Structures are given as C-alpha cells and as structure tokens.
CSV table of C-alpha atoms in Angstrom, one decimal:
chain,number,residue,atom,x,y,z
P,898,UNK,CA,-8.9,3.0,11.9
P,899,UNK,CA,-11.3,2.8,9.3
P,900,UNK,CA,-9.5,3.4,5.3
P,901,UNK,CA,-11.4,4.4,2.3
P,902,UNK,CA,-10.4,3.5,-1.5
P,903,UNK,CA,-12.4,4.8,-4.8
P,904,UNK,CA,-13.3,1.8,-6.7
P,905,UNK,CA,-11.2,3.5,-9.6
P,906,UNK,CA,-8.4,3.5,-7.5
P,907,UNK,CA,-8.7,-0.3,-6.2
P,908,UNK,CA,-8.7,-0.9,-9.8
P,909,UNK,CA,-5.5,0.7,-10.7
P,910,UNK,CA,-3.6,-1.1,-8.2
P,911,UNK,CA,-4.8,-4.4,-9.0
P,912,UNK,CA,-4.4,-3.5,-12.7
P,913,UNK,CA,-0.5,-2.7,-11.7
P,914,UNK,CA,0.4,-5.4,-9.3
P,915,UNK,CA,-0.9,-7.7,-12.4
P,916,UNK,CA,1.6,-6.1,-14.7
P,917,UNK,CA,4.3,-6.6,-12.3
P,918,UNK,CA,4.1,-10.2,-11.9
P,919,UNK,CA,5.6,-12.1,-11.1
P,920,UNK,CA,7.3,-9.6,-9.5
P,921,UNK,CA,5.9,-7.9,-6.0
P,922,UNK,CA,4.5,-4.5,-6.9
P,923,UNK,CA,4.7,-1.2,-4.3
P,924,UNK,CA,3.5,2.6,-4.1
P,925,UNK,CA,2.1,5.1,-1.8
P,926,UNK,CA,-1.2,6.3,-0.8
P,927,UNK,CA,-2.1,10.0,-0.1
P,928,UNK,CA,-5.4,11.9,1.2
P,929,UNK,CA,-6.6,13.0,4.1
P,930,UNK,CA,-7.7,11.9,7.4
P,931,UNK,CA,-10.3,13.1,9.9
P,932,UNK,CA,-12.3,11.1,12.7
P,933,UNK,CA,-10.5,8.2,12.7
P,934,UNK,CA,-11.0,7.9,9.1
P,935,UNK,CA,-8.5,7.8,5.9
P,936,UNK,CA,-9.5,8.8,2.6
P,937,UNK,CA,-7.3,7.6,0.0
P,938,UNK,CA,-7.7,10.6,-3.0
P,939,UNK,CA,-4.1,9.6,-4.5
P,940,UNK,CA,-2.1,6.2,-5.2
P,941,UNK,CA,1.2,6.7,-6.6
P,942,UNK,CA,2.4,3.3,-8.9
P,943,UNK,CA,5.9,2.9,-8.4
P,944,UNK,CA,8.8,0.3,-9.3
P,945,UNK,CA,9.8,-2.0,-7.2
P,946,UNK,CA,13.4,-1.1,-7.1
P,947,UNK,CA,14.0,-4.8,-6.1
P,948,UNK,CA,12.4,-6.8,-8.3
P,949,UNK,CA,11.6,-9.7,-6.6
P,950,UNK,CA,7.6,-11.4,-5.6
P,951,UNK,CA,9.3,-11.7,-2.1
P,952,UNK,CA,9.9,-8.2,-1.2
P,953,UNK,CA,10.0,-4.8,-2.5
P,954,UNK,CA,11.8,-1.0,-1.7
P,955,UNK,CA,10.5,2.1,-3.3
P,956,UNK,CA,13.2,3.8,-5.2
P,957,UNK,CA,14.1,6.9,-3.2
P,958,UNK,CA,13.7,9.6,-5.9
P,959,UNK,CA,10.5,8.6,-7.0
P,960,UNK,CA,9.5,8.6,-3.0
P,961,UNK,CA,10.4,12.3,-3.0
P,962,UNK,CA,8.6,12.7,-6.3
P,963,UNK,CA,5.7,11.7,-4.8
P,964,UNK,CA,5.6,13.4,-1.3
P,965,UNK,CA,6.7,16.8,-3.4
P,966,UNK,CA,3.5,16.4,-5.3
P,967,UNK,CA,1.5,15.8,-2.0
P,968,UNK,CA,3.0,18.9,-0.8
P,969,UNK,CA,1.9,20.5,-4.1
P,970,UNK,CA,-1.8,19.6,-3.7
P,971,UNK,CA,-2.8,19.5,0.1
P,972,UNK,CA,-2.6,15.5,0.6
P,973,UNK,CA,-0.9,14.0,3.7
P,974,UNK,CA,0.9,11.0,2.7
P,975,UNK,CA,-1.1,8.0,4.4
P,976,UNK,CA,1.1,4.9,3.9
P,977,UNK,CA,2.4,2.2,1.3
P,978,UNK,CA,0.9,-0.5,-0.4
P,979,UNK,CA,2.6,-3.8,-2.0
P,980,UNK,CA,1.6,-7.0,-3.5
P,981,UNK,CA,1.6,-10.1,-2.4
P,982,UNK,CA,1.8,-12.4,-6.2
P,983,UNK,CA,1.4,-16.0,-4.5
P,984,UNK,CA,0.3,-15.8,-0.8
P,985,UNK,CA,-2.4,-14.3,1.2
P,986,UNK,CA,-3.0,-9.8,1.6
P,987,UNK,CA,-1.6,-10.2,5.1
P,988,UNK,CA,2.1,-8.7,6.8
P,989,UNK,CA,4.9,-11.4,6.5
P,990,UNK,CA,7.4,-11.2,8.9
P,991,UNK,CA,9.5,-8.8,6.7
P,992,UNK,CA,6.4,-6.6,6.2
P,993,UNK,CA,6.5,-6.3,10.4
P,994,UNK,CA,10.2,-5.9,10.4
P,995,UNK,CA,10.2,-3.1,8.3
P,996,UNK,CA,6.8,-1.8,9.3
P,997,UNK,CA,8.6,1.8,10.9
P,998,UNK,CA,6.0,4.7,10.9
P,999,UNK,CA,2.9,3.7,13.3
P,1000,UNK,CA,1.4,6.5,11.8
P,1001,UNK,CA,1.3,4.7,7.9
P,1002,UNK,CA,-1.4,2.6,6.9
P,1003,UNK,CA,-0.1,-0.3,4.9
P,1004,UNK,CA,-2.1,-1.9,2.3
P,1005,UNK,CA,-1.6,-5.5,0.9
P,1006,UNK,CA,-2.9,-6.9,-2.3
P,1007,UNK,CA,-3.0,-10.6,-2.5
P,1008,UNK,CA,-3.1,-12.0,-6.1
P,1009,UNK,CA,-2.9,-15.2,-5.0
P,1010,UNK,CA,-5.9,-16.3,-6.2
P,1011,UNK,CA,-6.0,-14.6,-9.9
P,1012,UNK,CA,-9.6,-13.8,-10.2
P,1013,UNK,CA,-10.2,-12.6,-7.0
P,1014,UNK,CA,-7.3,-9.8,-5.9
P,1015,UNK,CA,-7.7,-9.1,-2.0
P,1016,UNK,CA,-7.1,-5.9,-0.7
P,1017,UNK,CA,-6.6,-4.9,3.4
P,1018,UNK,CA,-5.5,-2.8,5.4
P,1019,UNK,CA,-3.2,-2.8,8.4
P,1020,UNK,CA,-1.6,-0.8,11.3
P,1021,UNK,CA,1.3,-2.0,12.4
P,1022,UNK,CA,2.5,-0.9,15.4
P,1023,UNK,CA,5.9,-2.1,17.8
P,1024,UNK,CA,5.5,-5.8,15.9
P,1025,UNK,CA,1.8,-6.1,16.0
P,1026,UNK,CA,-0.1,-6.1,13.0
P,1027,UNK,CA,-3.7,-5.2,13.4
P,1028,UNK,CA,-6.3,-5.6,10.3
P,1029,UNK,CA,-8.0,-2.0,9.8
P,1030,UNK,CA,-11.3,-1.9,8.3
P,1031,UNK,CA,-11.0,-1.4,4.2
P,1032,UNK,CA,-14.1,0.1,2.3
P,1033,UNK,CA,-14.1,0.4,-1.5
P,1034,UNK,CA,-16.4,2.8,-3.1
C-alpha cells in the first residue's frame, strides 16, 4: 500500500504532536483510495483522551464528529495517526494489540529526535506490522 500526505498536512501534525508534549498526540486520517493508493485530503487533530506519552484513545464523540464530517464531504475514513514523544515512528506492542481494522492505515510520528519528526506508515494485520510506503508532497 502506497499512502500520500500534502506537505501542509505533514506539517500540521508535527506542529500538534509538538504541542502535546510531553504527552502522545492522536487523530484520524480521511481521503480516498484507488489502485492501491491512499490519499490523505483530511487529518482530524484530536485530544488524547488519556493523556499520557505511552499511549493514547480518541475520545468517542469527537470520533463521531469526525466520521459525520467525512460522511458530509465524500471522504472514506483511512486510519489513525499518534505520536511517539521519545522512541522511534514504529508500532509498540500496544500499537499491534490494539491494531483492529486491517483495512486502517496507521501513521506514527516519532519526535524523538526534536529536529527531525519521522513520519510512516503501517498495515497492521493479525499481529504483523508491515511498513507501507509514505510520500509527502
């Protein structure tokens, strides 16, 4: 699966995760997808109802917030994306656990090193994680 992300986009997250720290940040991607290829035209920003930089859950209303206002303008929702503040943009074991839709893309954001953010992409699939390509524009 190949994923694509505006540059403007990319830049909202990382600007977000930043003023969650030291917290873990979260929200959900929308677009569309055809040929094996997802276009990311929406990122919701939402809290992480959990507030912790070890794990995160999206608050339920805003979830159905968001996927009404898919609804409302043709999107499919894609998948979630979180930060990771101190380690590497890669699924921890949590991540896998609660990796249930093998149909979401989930997107990590390392800030581990602060001057470089990461961004990838994974599918996650019956406890297998599998990098997807990632391409910023």
């Amino acid at each position: 699966m190949k994923v694509v992300i505006s540059k403007a986009d990319f830049d909202r997250i990382v600007a977000h995760a930043r003023s969650c720290l030291p917290e873990e940040a979260c929200g959900l991607v929308a677009g569309s997808e055809a040929e094996g290829v997802r276009r990311i035209e929406k990122v919701y920003l939402l809290e992480n109802a959990d507030h912790s930089n070890e794990h995160f859950s999206l608050p339920p209303q805003a979830q159905f917030a968001a996927i009404k206002d898919q609804r409302a303008n043709g999107l499919r929702s894609l998948g979630n994306w979180h930060s990771h503040p101190e380690t590497p943009s890669r699924p921890s074991e949590e991540d896998i656990r609660l990796a249930h839709d093998p149909r979401a893309s989930y997107l990590i954001l390392s800030l581990a090193d602060a001057g470089n953010p990461v961004l990838k992409a994974f599918s996650i699939v019956g406890g297998v994680a599998r990098e997807d390509e990632l391409l910023v524009k």
